[in-house]
Tab-separated table of C-alpha atoms and ligand atoms in Angstrom:
chain	number	residue	atom	x	y	z
A	1016	MET	CA	108.407	-186.704	-24.093
A	1017	VAL	CA	108.386	-184.740	-27.360
A	1018	ALA	CA	105.369	-182.495	-27.847
A	1019	LEU	CA	103.238	-183.563	-30.796
A	1020	SER	CA	103.569	-180.166	-32.479
A	1021	ALA	CA	107.330	-180.614	-32.577
A	1022	LEU	CA	106.814	-183.713	-34.751
A	1023	ALA	CA	104.453	-181.998	-37.187
A	1024	ASP	CA	105.898	-181.232	-40.592
A	1025	ASN	CA	104.398	-177.878	-41.418
A	1026	SER	CA	106.293	-177.575	-44.670
A	1027	ARG	CA	103.863	-180.097	-46.174
A	1028	ALA	CA	100.146	-180.018	-46.875
A	1029	PRO	CA	98.014	-180.962	-43.866
A	1030	GLU	CA	97.132	-184.622	-43.519
A	1031	ALA	CA	93.539	-185.511	-44.383
A	1032	VAL	CA	91.243	-185.910	-41.374
A	1033	GLY	CA	88.728	-188.656	-41.956
A	1034	PRO	CA	86.175	-189.365	-43.079
A	1035	VAL	CA	87.025	-187.908	-46.483
A	1036	PRO	CA	85.005	-187.860	-49.730
A	1037	THR	CA	85.879	-189.804	-52.855
A	1038	ALA	CA	86.718	-187.816	-55.984
A	1039	ALA	CA	83.227	-188.684	-57.310
A	1040	GLN	CA	81.609	-187.291	-54.146
A	1041	VAL	CA	83.579	-184.049	-54.465
A	1042	ALA	CA	82.619	-183.698	-58.153
A	1043	TRP	CA	78.982	-184.403	-57.246
A	1044	GLN	CA	78.910	-181.765	-54.505
A	1045	ARG	CA	80.355	-179.187	-56.855
A	1046	LEU	CA	77.292	-179.577	-59.109
A	1047	GLU	CA	75.402	-177.772	-56.301
A	1048	THR	CA	71.979	-177.632	-58.006
A	1049	TYR	CA	70.251	-180.159	-60.262
A	1050	ALA	CA	66.724	-181.043	-61.272
A	1051	PHE	CA	64.339	-183.897	-60.562
A	1052	ILE	CA	61.613	-184.891	-63.034
A	1053	HIS	CA	58.534	-186.822	-61.895
A	1054	PHE	CA	56.594	-188.088	-64.881
A	1055	GLY	CA	54.543	-191.226	-65.563
A	1056	PRO	CA	50.945	-192.553	-65.440
A	1057	ASN	CA	50.294	-190.472	-62.291
A	1058	THR	CA	50.641	-187.385	-64.482
A	1059	PHE	CA	47.569	-188.514	-66.408
A	1060	THR	CA	45.514	-189.852	-63.501
A	1061	ASP	CA	46.117	-186.918	-61.143
A	1062	MET	CA	47.713	-189.181	-58.526
A	1063	GLU	CA	50.894	-189.161	-56.442
A	1064	TRP	CA	51.156	-192.885	-55.706
A	1065	GLY	CA	49.467	-194.919	-58.457
A	1066	TYR	CA	48.384	-198.464	-57.593
A	1067	GLY	CA	50.132	-199.940	-60.601
A	1068	ASP	CA	46.849	-200.819	-62.324
A	1069	THR	CA	46.546	-197.805	-64.607
A	1070	PRO	CA	46.478	-199.161	-68.188
A	1071	ALA	CA	49.628	-198.333	-70.174
A	1072	GLU	CA	47.309	-196.635	-72.713
A	1073	ALA	CA	46.841	-193.786	-70.213
A	1074	PHE	CA	50.430	-192.665	-70.782
A	1075	ASN	CA	50.119	-190.438	-73.831
A	1076	PRO	CA	51.853	-187.050	-73.734
A	1077	THR	CA	50.961	-184.994	-76.772
A	1078	ARG	CA	54.036	-182.777	-77.148
A	1079	LEU	CA	56.780	-184.453	-75.131
A	1080	ASP	CA	60.074	-182.634	-75.625
A	1081	CYS	CA	63.009	-183.557	-73.391
A	1082	GLU	CA	65.055	-180.778	-74.956
A	1083	GLN	CA	62.543	-178.275	-73.570
A	1084	TRP	CA	63.133	-179.762	-70.105
A	1085	VAL	CA	66.897	-179.591	-70.455
A	1086	GLN	CA	66.883	-176.081	-71.926
A	1087	THR	CA	64.874	-174.919	-68.907
A	1088	ILE	CA	67.239	-176.697	-66.510
A	1089	VAL	CA	70.289	-175.167	-68.201
A	1090	LYS	CA	68.726	-171.687	-68.100
A	1091	ALA	CA	68.131	-172.247	-64.393
A	1092	GLY	CA	71.871	-172.837	-63.913
A	1093	MET	CA	71.367	-176.443	-62.884
A	1094	LYS	CA	74.015	-179.008	-63.744
A	1095	GLY	CA	72.063	-182.244	-64.066
A	1096	VAL	CA	68.696	-183.995	-63.984
A	1097	ILE	CA	67.348	-187.159	-62.339
A	1098	LEU	CA	64.340	-188.872	-63.957
A	1099	THR	CA	61.755	-191.162	-62.325
A	1100	CYS	CA	62.452	-193.971	-64.818
A	1101	LYS	CA	60.049	-196.081	-62.740
A	1102	HIS	CA	57.971	-194.758	-59.829
A	1103	HIS	CA	56.055	-196.849	-57.252
A	1104	ASP	CA	53.364	-197.702	-59.832
A	1105	GLY	CA	55.903	-199.833	-61.712
A	1106	PHE	CA	55.446	-198.207	-65.139
A	1107	CYS	CA	58.761	-197.917	-66.993
A	1108	LEU	CA	59.628	-194.853	-69.060
A	1109	TRP	CA	61.961	-197.025	-71.133
A	1110	PRO	CA	61.101	-200.232	-73.058
A	1111	SER	CA	62.424	-202.643	-70.421
A	1112	ARG	CA	63.091	-206.184	-71.627
A	1113	TYR	CA	61.685	-207.525	-68.372
A	1114	THR	CA	58.121	-206.179	-68.416
A	1115	ASP	CA	55.522	-204.985	-70.869
A	1116	TYR	CA	54.300	-202.366	-68.385
A	1117	SER	CA	56.248	-199.610	-70.086
A	1118	VAL	CA	56.219	-196.962	-72.795
A	1119	ALA	CA	56.426	-199.814	-75.336
A	1120	SER	CA	52.798	-200.748	-74.548
A	1121	SER	CA	51.575	-197.164	-74.528
A	1122	PRO	CA	50.315	-195.267	-77.579
A	1123	PHE	CA	53.326	-193.007	-77.097
A	1124	LYS	CA	55.917	-195.780	-77.685
A	1125	ARG	CA	59.059	-193.604	-77.441
A	1126	ASP	CA	61.888	-194.231	-74.938
A	1127	VAL	CA	61.783	-191.239	-72.589
A	1128	VAL	CA	64.972	-192.297	-70.778
A	1129	ARG	CA	66.809	-192.313	-74.105
A	1130	GLU	CA	65.423	-188.936	-75.162
A	1131	LEU	CA	66.312	-187.282	-71.860
A	1132	SER	CA	69.794	-188.805	-71.635
A	1133	ASP	CA	70.467	-187.722	-75.233
A	1134	ALA	CA	69.272	-184.181	-74.498
A	1135	CYS	CA	71.585	-184.066	-71.450
A	1136	LYS	CA	74.537	-185.048	-73.644
A	1137	LYS	CA	73.588	-182.453	-76.235
A	1138	TYR	CA	73.387	-179.610	-73.710
A	1139	GLY	CA	76.272	-180.774	-71.505
A	1140	ILE	CA	74.513	-181.578	-68.236
A	1141	ARG	CA	74.628	-184.768	-66.144
A	1142	PHE	CA	71.965	-187.477	-66.202
A	1143	GLY	CA	70.779	-189.516	-63.211
A	1144	VAL	CA	68.120	-192.143	-62.583
A	1145	TYR	CA	65.426	-192.897	-60.019
A	1146	LEU	CA	64.249	-196.518	-60.030
A	1147	SER	CA	61.682	-197.183	-57.314
A	1148	PRO	CA	62.404	-200.362	-55.332
A	1149	TRP	CA	58.744	-200.454	-54.276
A	1150	ASP	CA	56.641	-201.670	-57.223
A	1151	ARG	CA	52.855	-201.888	-57.007
A	1152	HIS	CA	52.425	-203.428	-60.443
A	1153	GLN	CA	54.581	-206.541	-60.507
A	1154	ALA	CA	52.709	-209.636	-59.308
A	1155	SER	CA	56.017	-211.002	-57.999
A	1156	TYR	CA	56.537	-208.039	-55.667
A	1157	GLY	CA	57.345	-209.396	-52.219
A	1158	THR	CA	59.074	-212.543	-53.504
A	1159	PRO	CA	62.771	-213.083	-54.352
A	1160	GLU	CA	61.792	-213.129	-58.038
A	1161	TYR	CA	60.911	-209.445	-57.890
A	1162	VAL	CA	64.299	-208.538	-56.424
A	1163	THR	CA	66.012	-210.216	-59.401
A	1164	TYR	CA	63.675	-208.264	-61.694
A	1165	TYR	CA	64.684	-205.054	-59.906
A	1166	TYR	CA	68.403	-205.792	-60.312
A	1167	ASN	CA	67.871	-206.596	-63.993
A	1168	GLN	CA	66.202	-203.261	-64.554
A	1169	LEU	CA	68.974	-201.491	-62.690
A	1170	GLU	CA	71.457	-203.162	-65.048
A	1171	GLU	CA	69.492	-201.969	-68.064
A	1172	LEU	CA	69.598	-198.388	-66.828
A	1173	MET	CA	73.270	-198.612	-65.874
A	1174	THR	CA	74.319	-199.938	-69.290
A	1175	GLN	CA	72.093	-198.411	-71.958
A	1176	TYR	CA	72.144	-194.664	-71.385
A	1177	GLY	CA	75.771	-193.560	-71.002
A	1178	ASP	CA	77.270	-191.970	-67.900
A	1179	ILE	CA	75.032	-191.717	-64.868
A	1180	PHE	CA	75.944	-189.216	-62.138
A	1181	GLU	CA	73.500	-190.305	-59.445
A	1182	VAL	CA	71.240	-193.270	-58.722
A	1183	TRP	CA	68.280	-192.581	-56.439
A	1184	PHE	CA	67.138	-195.363	-54.100
A	1185	ASP	CA	63.850	-194.184	-52.645
A	1186	GLY	CA	63.173	-195.451	-49.125
A	1187	ALA	CA	59.377	-195.061	-49.535
A	1188	ASN	CA	57.548	-198.346	-49.196
A	1189	GLY	CA	54.045	-197.387	-48.242
A	1190	GLY	CA	53.833	-198.251	-44.552
A	1191	ASP	CA	53.308	-201.448	-42.589
A	1192	GLY	CA	51.025	-203.225	-45.026
A	1193	TRP	CA	50.667	-202.044	-48.586
A	1194	TYR	CA	49.733	-202.932	-52.077
A	1195	GLY	CA	51.738	-204.990	-54.482
A	1196	GLY	CA	50.633	-206.350	-57.856
A	1197	ALA	CA	46.882	-206.006	-58.490
A	1198	ARG	CA	46.122	-204.180	-55.233
A	1199	GLU	CA	47.046	-207.103	-52.984
A	1200	LYS	CA	48.573	-206.557	-49.583
A	1201	ARG	CA	52.264	-207.488	-49.412
A	1202	GLU	CA	54.537	-207.514	-46.398
A	1203	ILE	CA	58.280	-207.164	-46.729
A	1204	ASP	CA	61.108	-206.270	-44.385
A	1205	ARG	CA	62.638	-203.452	-46.338
A	1206	SER	CA	65.891	-203.513	-44.414
A	1207	THR	CA	66.661	-206.973	-45.829
A	1208	TYR	CA	64.306	-207.608	-48.767
A	1209	TYR	CA	66.085	-205.616	-51.464
A	1210	ASN	CA	69.626	-206.558	-50.402
A	1211	TYR	CA	70.754	-203.023	-51.080
A	1212	LEU	CA	74.413	-203.939	-50.829
A	1213	LYS	CA	73.962	-206.101	-53.879
A	1214	ALA	CA	72.106	-203.353	-55.749
A	1215	TRP	CA	74.839	-200.858	-54.894
A	1216	GLY	CA	77.411	-203.380	-56.108
A	1217	ILE	CA	75.692	-203.354	-59.515
A	1218	VAL	CA	75.944	-199.564	-59.668
A	1219	ASN	CA	79.579	-199.565	-58.544
A	1220	ARG	CA	80.512	-202.176	-61.131
A	1221	LEU	CA	78.728	-200.580	-64.088
A	1222	GLN	CA	78.895	-196.861	-63.208
A	1223	PRO	CA	81.833	-196.424	-60.834
A	1224	ASN	CA	81.512	-192.628	-60.822
A	1225	ALA	CA	77.821	-192.558	-59.960
A	1226	VAL	CA	76.907	-191.336	-56.486
A	1227	ILE	CA	74.347	-193.570	-54.757
A	1228	PHE	CA	71.553	-191.751	-52.929
A	1229	SER	CA	69.448	-193.266	-50.165
A	1230	ASP	CA	68.426	-192.286	-46.643
A	1231	GLY	CA	71.855	-193.501	-45.569
A	1232	GLY	CA	73.976	-193.144	-48.703
A	1233	PRO	CA	76.534	-194.594	-49.286
A	1234	GLY	CA	77.235	-191.838	-51.858
A	1235	CYS	CA	74.978	-189.067	-50.535
A	1236	ARG	CA	72.151	-188.943	-48.046
A	1237	TRP	CA	68.568	-187.752	-47.889
A	1238	VAL	CA	68.451	-184.622	-45.745
A	1239	GLY	CA	65.594	-185.944	-43.608
A	1240	ASN	CA	62.834	-183.693	-44.980
A	1241	GLU	CA	61.232	-183.086	-48.352
A	1242	LYS	CA	61.207	-179.324	-47.902
A	1243	GLY	CA	64.599	-178.733	-49.498
A	1244	PHE	CA	66.741	-177.538	-46.603
A	1245	ALA	CA	69.560	-178.696	-44.355
A	1246	ASN	CA	70.251	-177.405	-40.854
A	1247	PRO	CA	72.890	-174.687	-40.507
A	1248	THR	CA	74.964	-177.194	-38.549
A	1249	ASN	CA	75.502	-179.794	-41.209
A	1250	TRP	CA	78.156	-182.482	-41.113
A	1251	SER	CA	78.864	-184.485	-44.258
A	1252	PHE	CA	79.300	-187.582	-42.101
A	1253	LEU	CA	77.109	-190.486	-41.037
A	1254	ARG	CA	77.453	-193.423	-38.694
A	1255	ILE	CA	76.919	-195.332	-41.872
A	1256	LYS	CA	75.996	-198.723	-40.442
A	1257	GLU	CA	73.142	-197.228	-38.437
A	1258	VAL	CA	71.240	-195.531	-41.250
A	1259	TYR	CA	69.302	-197.505	-43.856
A	1260	PRO	CA	66.447	-196.723	-46.286
A	1261	GLY	CA	63.455	-196.193	-44.011
A	1262	TYR	CA	65.603	-195.125	-40.992
A	1263	PRO	CA	63.079	-193.897	-38.409
A	1264	GLN	CA	65.249	-191.170	-36.799
A	1265	TYR	CA	65.507	-189.418	-40.133
A	1266	GLU	CA	65.436	-185.943	-38.586
A	1267	GLU	CA	69.076	-186.515	-37.613
A	1268	LEU	CA	69.878	-186.447	-41.317
A	1269	GLN	CA	69.237	-182.684	-41.386
A	1270	SER	CA	72.545	-182.198	-39.541
A	1271	GLY	CA	74.356	-185.480	-40.226
A	1272	HIS	CA	76.365	-187.183	-37.500
A	1273	ALA	CA	79.248	-185.113	-36.096
A	1274	ASP	CA	80.920	-188.363	-35.040
A	1275	GLY	CA	80.078	-190.245	-38.264
A	1276	ASP	CA	82.562	-192.724	-39.686
A	1277	ALA	CA	81.789	-192.264	-43.415
A	1278	TRP	CA	81.541	-189.307	-45.769
A	1279	CYS	CA	77.907	-188.911	-46.823
A	1280	ALA	CA	76.915	-185.350	-47.699
A	1281	SER	CA	73.286	-184.204	-47.783
A	1282	GLU	CA	71.047	-183.699	-50.785
A	1283	CYS	CA	68.100	-181.357	-50.153
A	1284	ASN	CA	65.142	-182.399	-52.290
A	1285	THR	CA	61.842	-180.663	-52.795
A	1286	SER	CA	59.301	-179.988	-55.527
A	1287	ILE	CA	58.598	-176.619	-57.105
A	1288	ARG	CA	54.898	-177.438	-56.451
A	1289	PRO	CA	53.216	-179.165	-53.497
A	1290	GLY	CA	53.136	-182.520	-55.353
A	1291	TRP	CA	55.888	-184.453	-57.089
A	1292	PHE	CA	53.628	-185.231	-60.066
A	1293	TYR	CA	51.689	-182.725	-62.156
A	1294	HIS	CA	48.228	-181.670	-60.995
A	1295	GLU	CA	46.493	-178.869	-62.816
A	1296	LYS	CA	45.015	-177.549	-59.567
A	1297	GLU	CA	48.587	-176.819	-58.406
A	1298	ASP	CA	49.228	-174.363	-61.260
A	1299	THR	CA	48.530	-171.609	-58.733
A	1300	MET	CA	50.719	-173.156	-56.032
A	1301	VAL	CA	54.168	-172.949	-57.600
A	1302	LYS	CA	56.792	-171.894	-55.044
A	1303	SER	CA	57.705	-168.222	-55.306
A	1304	VAL	CA	61.119	-166.928	-56.346
A	1305	ASP	CA	61.592	-165.674	-52.759
A	1306	GLN	CA	60.858	-169.112	-51.317
A	1307	LEU	CA	63.248	-170.788	-53.739
A	1308	VAL	CA	66.007	-168.251	-53.048
A	1309	ASP	CA	65.623	-168.910	-49.329
A	1310	LEU	CA	65.901	-172.647	-49.985
A	1311	TYR	CA	69.056	-172.106	-52.025
A	1312	TYR	CA	70.717	-170.448	-49.019
A	1313	ARG	CA	69.498	-173.236	-46.740
A	1314	SER	CA	70.626	-176.073	-49.024
A	1315	VAL	CA	73.720	-175.118	-51.031
A	1316	GLY	CA	74.472	-172.441	-48.427
A	1317	HIS	CA	74.190	-175.062	-45.670
A	1318	ASN	CA	76.687	-177.522	-47.136
A	1319	GLY	CA	74.154	-179.531	-49.166
A	1320	THR	CA	73.139	-179.917	-52.778
A	1321	PHE	CA	69.715	-178.751	-54.009
A	1322	LEU	CA	67.531	-181.182	-55.991
A	1323	LEU	CA	64.488	-179.309	-57.283
A	1324	ASN	CA	61.636	-181.295	-58.810
A	1325	PHE	CA	59.592	-180.303	-61.853
A	1326	PRO	CA	56.314	-182.163	-62.348
A	1327	VAL	CA	56.226	-182.482	-66.142
A	1328	ASP	CA	52.670	-181.856	-67.386
A	1329	ARG	CA	50.297	-183.930	-69.531
A	1330	GLU	CA	51.651	-182.472	-72.740
A	1331	GLY	CA	55.102	-183.700	-71.708
A	1332	LEU	CA	56.590	-180.269	-70.970
A	1333	ILE	CA	57.811	-178.362	-67.947
A	1334	HIS	CA	54.905	-176.024	-67.319
A	1335	PRO	CA	55.557	-172.380	-68.352
A	1336	ILE	CA	54.856	-171.084	-64.817
A	1337	ASP	CA	57.484	-173.437	-63.411
A	1338	SER	CA	60.083	-172.641	-66.060
A	1339	ALA	CA	59.603	-168.869	-65.759
A	1340	THR	CA	59.888	-169.114	-61.954
A	1341	VAL	CA	63.023	-171.212	-61.934
A	1342	VAL	CA	64.804	-169.000	-64.466
A	1343	GLN	CA	63.956	-165.905	-62.388
A	1344	TRP	CA	65.235	-167.744	-59.321
A	1345	HIS	CA	68.561	-168.374	-60.998
A	1346	GLU	CA	68.859	-164.790	-62.231
A	1347	ARG	CA	68.191	-163.540	-58.724
A	1348	ILE	CA	70.877	-165.783	-57.210
A	1349	GLN	CA	73.262	-164.604	-59.898
A	1350	ARG	CA	72.501	-160.990	-58.972
A	1351	GLU	CA	72.986	-161.717	-55.274
A	1352	LEU	CA	76.161	-163.760	-55.501
A	1353	SER	CA	78.158	-162.794	-58.535
A	1354	THR	CA	79.828	-159.561	-57.419
A	1355	ASN	CA	82.382	-160.561	-54.826
A	1356	LEU	CA	83.055	-157.353	-52.928
A	1357	LEU	CA	86.068	-158.904	-51.197
A	1358	LEU	CA	87.873	-159.484	-54.478
A	1359	GLY	CA	91.283	-157.823	-54.334
A	1360	ALA	CA	91.103	-157.393	-50.542
A	1361	LYS	CA	94.122	-158.244	-48.395
A	1362	PHE	CA	93.726	-161.495	-46.452
A	1363	THR	CA	95.986	-162.156	-43.466
A	1364	ALA	CA	95.761	-164.870	-40.836
A	1365	SER	CA	96.810	-165.229	-37.210
A	1366	ASP	CA	98.700	-168.383	-38.149
A	1367	THR	CA	100.117	-169.569	-41.430
A	1368	ARG	CA	101.542	-172.942	-42.251
A	1369	ASN	CA	103.994	-171.832	-44.927
A	1370	LYS	CA	104.010	-169.750	-48.096
A	1371	THR	CA	101.891	-172.194	-50.077
A	1372	TYR	CA	99.085	-172.267	-47.522
A	1373	ASN	CA	98.917	-168.586	-46.703
A	1374	ALA	CA	95.785	-166.540	-46.337
A	1375	SER	CA	96.035	-164.835	-49.746
A	1376	LYS	CA	94.941	-168.168	-51.251
A	1377	MET	CA	91.436	-167.571	-50.027
A	1378	GLY	CA	90.424	-164.878	-52.417
A	1379	ASP	CA	91.907	-166.369	-55.572
A	1380	GLY	CA	88.815	-168.307	-56.678
A	1381	GLU	CA	90.814	-171.527	-57.116
A	1382	TRP	CA	89.428	-174.760	-55.729
A	1383	GLU	CA	92.760	-176.523	-55.195
A	1384	THR	CA	94.582	-173.797	-53.275
A	1385	TYR	CA	93.738	-173.074	-49.673
A	1386	TRP	CA	94.925	-171.505	-46.476
A	1387	ALA	CA	95.843	-173.693	-43.514
A	1388	PRO	CA	97.502	-172.913	-40.182
A	1389	LYS	CA	100.018	-175.237	-38.575
A	1390	ASP	CA	99.062	-178.697	-37.388
A	1391	GLY	CA	97.209	-178.630	-34.108
A	1392	VAL	CA	96.032	-174.999	-34.539
A	1393	THR	CA	92.251	-175.113	-34.288
A	1394	VAL	CA	91.585	-171.510	-33.255
A	1395	ALA	CA	92.593	-168.872	-35.806
A	1396	ASP	CA	91.536	-165.521	-37.242
A	1397	ILE	CA	91.488	-164.443	-40.843
A	1398	THR	CA	91.395	-160.691	-41.323
A	1399	ILE	CA	90.235	-159.128	-44.563
A	1400	LYS	CA	91.082	-155.522	-45.406
A	1401	THR	CA	89.334	-153.908	-48.316
A	1402	LYS	CA	90.735	-150.811	-50.076
A	1403	LYS	CA	87.690	-148.789	-49.097
A	1404	ASP	CA	84.500	-149.348	-47.125
A	1405	VAL	CA	82.210	-152.086	-48.404
A	1406	THR	CA	78.658	-152.896	-47.380
A	1407	LEU	CA	78.036	-156.616	-47.001
A	1408	ASN	CA	75.140	-158.806	-45.919
A	1409	ARG	CA	76.347	-162.201	-47.137
A	1410	ILE	CA	79.628	-164.058	-46.672
A	1411	MET	CA	80.464	-167.317	-48.398
A	1412	LEU	CA	82.988	-169.678	-46.832
A	1413	GLN	CA	84.348	-172.927	-48.236
A	1414	GLU	CA	86.500	-175.680	-46.787
A	1415	TYR	CA	88.814	-177.716	-48.967
A	1416	ILE	CA	86.819	-180.913	-48.426
A	1417	PRO	CA	89.194	-183.430	-50.079
A	1418	LEU	CA	91.059	-183.141	-46.748
A	1419	GLY	CA	87.868	-183.590	-44.709
A	1420	GLN	CA	85.307	-181.352	-43.010
A	1421	ARG	CA	86.950	-179.650	-40.059
A	1422	VAL	CA	85.426	-176.397	-38.768
A	1423	LYS	CA	83.095	-176.772	-35.758
A	1424	GLU	CA	82.429	-173.143	-34.879
A	1425	PHE	CA	83.178	-169.686	-36.251
A	1426	VAL	CA	82.053	-166.095	-36.000
A	1427	ILE	CA	82.042	-163.239	-38.523
A	1428	GLU	CA	83.071	-159.816	-37.275
A	1429	TYR	CA	83.613	-156.308	-38.655
A	1430	LYS	CA	85.625	-153.419	-37.294
A	1431	THR	CA	83.623	-150.383	-36.274
A	1432	CYS	CA	84.814	-146.855	-37.016
A	1433	CYS	CA	86.146	-146.615	-33.459
A	1434	GLY	CA	88.300	-149.689	-33.997
A	1435	LYS	CA	86.200	-152.256	-32.104
A	1436	TRP	CA	85.587	-155.768	-33.475
A	1437	VAL	CA	81.865	-156.581	-33.355
A	1438	PRO	CA	80.097	-159.744	-34.555
A	1439	VAL	CA	77.608	-159.344	-37.405
A	1440	ILE	CA	74.016	-160.243	-36.532
A	1441	VAL	CA	73.134	-163.681	-37.884
A	1442	ASP	CA	69.846	-165.450	-37.192
A	1443	GLU	CA	71.266	-168.969	-37.288
A	1444	GLU	CA	74.162	-170.721	-35.614
A	1445	THR	CA	77.596	-170.354	-37.208
A	1446	THR	CA	79.089	-173.749	-36.594
A	1447	THR	CA	79.997	-175.973	-39.528
A	1448	ILE	CA	81.186	-174.774	-42.946
A	1449	GLY	CA	81.879	-177.847	-45.109
A	1450	TYR	CA	81.930	-177.563	-48.887
A	1451	LYS	CA	80.032	-174.260	-48.780
A	1452	ARG	CA	78.436	-172.087	-46.156
A	1453	ILE	CA	76.698	-168.854	-47.071
A	1454	VAL	CA	75.843	-166.710	-44.075
A	1455	ARG	CA	73.213	-164.008	-44.450
A	1456	PHE	CA	73.369	-161.178	-41.926
A	1457	ALA	CA	72.107	-157.670	-41.221
A	1458	GLU	CA	74.130	-155.401	-43.518
A	1459	LYS	CA	77.225	-153.670	-42.213
A	1460	THR	CA	79.661	-151.223	-43.772
A	1461	ALA	CA	83.360	-151.558	-42.933
A	1462	SER	CA	86.804	-151.912	-44.465
A	1463	GLU	CA	87.993	-154.592	-42.052
A	1464	TRP	CA	86.303	-157.944	-41.588
A	1465	ARG	CA	87.330	-160.960	-39.603
A	1466	ILE	CA	86.436	-164.650	-39.649
A	1467	ARG	CA	87.310	-166.185	-36.310
A	1468	ILE	CA	87.497	-169.912	-36.263
A	1469	LEU	CA	86.715	-170.875	-32.697
A	1470	ASP	CA	86.965	-174.636	-32.929
A	1471	ALA	CA	87.844	-177.284	-35.484
A	1472	ARG	CA	88.505	-181.038	-35.662
A	1473	ALA	CA	92.025	-180.285	-36.923
A	1474	CYS	CA	93.739	-177.280	-38.495
A	1475	PRO	CA	91.171	-175.694	-40.848
A	1476	CYS	CA	91.734	-175.705	-44.632
A	1477	ILE	CA	89.772	-172.833	-46.176
A	1478	ASN	CA	89.845	-172.267	-49.913
A	1479	ASN	CA	87.341	-169.503	-50.409
A	1480	ILE	CA	85.931	-166.426	-48.691
A	1481	GLU	CA	83.680	-164.091	-50.660
A	1482	GLY	CA	81.422	-161.236	-49.620
A	1483	PHE	CA	78.243	-159.900	-51.229
A	1484	TYR	CA	75.529	-157.351	-50.836
A	1485	SER	CA	71.934	-157.804	-51.868
A	1486	ASN	CA	69.128	-155.302	-51.467
A	1487	GLU	CA	66.421	-157.678	-52.736
B	692	LIG	C1	59.229	-190.157	-51.935
B	692	LIG	C2	58.205	-190.787	-52.868
B	692	LIG	O1	57.259	-191.573	-52.156
B	692	LIG	C3	57.541	-189.643	-53.582
B	692	LIG	O2	56.486	-190.061	-54.412
B	692	LIG	C4	58.619	-188.914	-54.387
B	692	LIG	O3	59.115	-189.763	-55.422
B	692	LIG	C5	59.747	-188.467	-53.471
B	692	LIG	C6	60.906	-187.833	-54.201
B	692	LIG	O4	60.242	-189.524	-52.718
B	692	LIG	O5	59.804	-191.038	-51.054
């Protein structure tokens, strides 16, 4: 019998190891950070979940300026924004043809979805929509008629506002018995009522590049908490048929399913304040720059994306405390992660596939080039020699995910002055890498560093290793 390795063609690129992402999923993950906006009647009634009976007249921002939102988001380095076009209270921020419970009936009149999508185009960021399936205003909620209404609204949003990068299907439905139109109790089985497959078909047909978010994807998944972090071990896979909006074992979503059969990376969502909607009393409760920096490392740095919510205030603006905080957050991350101290270092590996996939590809900053050992090699070392001593306390690693997520365990080491390899001290497990893993560790000074891949699903494909030092 011929050994498998003898059959491998190591002159070629490695074969993909499934599940693999679509091109749209890769482009989405590379956005890394983007904003959420919660805005609607709740903003004016000081509520989080309106009953759907607030008169449309209540919606009356005095200085609404979507360009102010987008300018803030751009200054915060974020690449897109998702708007609550309709939250659970059923009020529509655009003049929907299918209901009069919208901006059209408010004193404000203007189409907020239009103004925000236009501002996104003007400033070159992506636009996404949140359309709550649960609707406490519509009298038909709970009947098949409402589901048709929901699809119709989805079609409006998918056709009238240009390219959409993400569509958010919120699994929230209020509990076992809850209120529908006019505060009546309505019972539905949310796993069947909305026929999500049909809704997703509408998105796929009208916006083929949009990534569909729900507890279980199919485009990207909720991370299983609203605190904005993923676990350090984080697979971009799900056993996709098991997870649905409202999935009770949602804590599993913090790590994904190692044995999942579909690509479904995590999105880490949280609000910059305790609530999703604006409440004046929360002006003193805005998350600190330190808290947000920590969340960045535990979302983007844990192979997720970071979706940070801004509760737009009653004037129709991102509050100055929130905008100042988020800009400082971005500046701090820039300071921490823009000087790659491993730039120009010499990368060598214990195994190399061929010239194209050699270790020097890891420091070149290119997405498409990567190092890979030969087929079947799942344990390998990458050694990095710098010209002189460098002090590091962060290392960023990236896998070339178009070929799948592969690494299962690794360790970071440095060489001591007496020539001994010693692991750096990390306070979390170093298991998966995925699109991006940023490991923070107690600072060390050395001129030789080593990433040891201890286990992988197939030969690893690594396209980036960078090192940083932060004293903040
Ligand atoms: C939840 C909703 O119930 C909250 O109001 C908020 O929109 C959050 C992002 O998702 O499921």
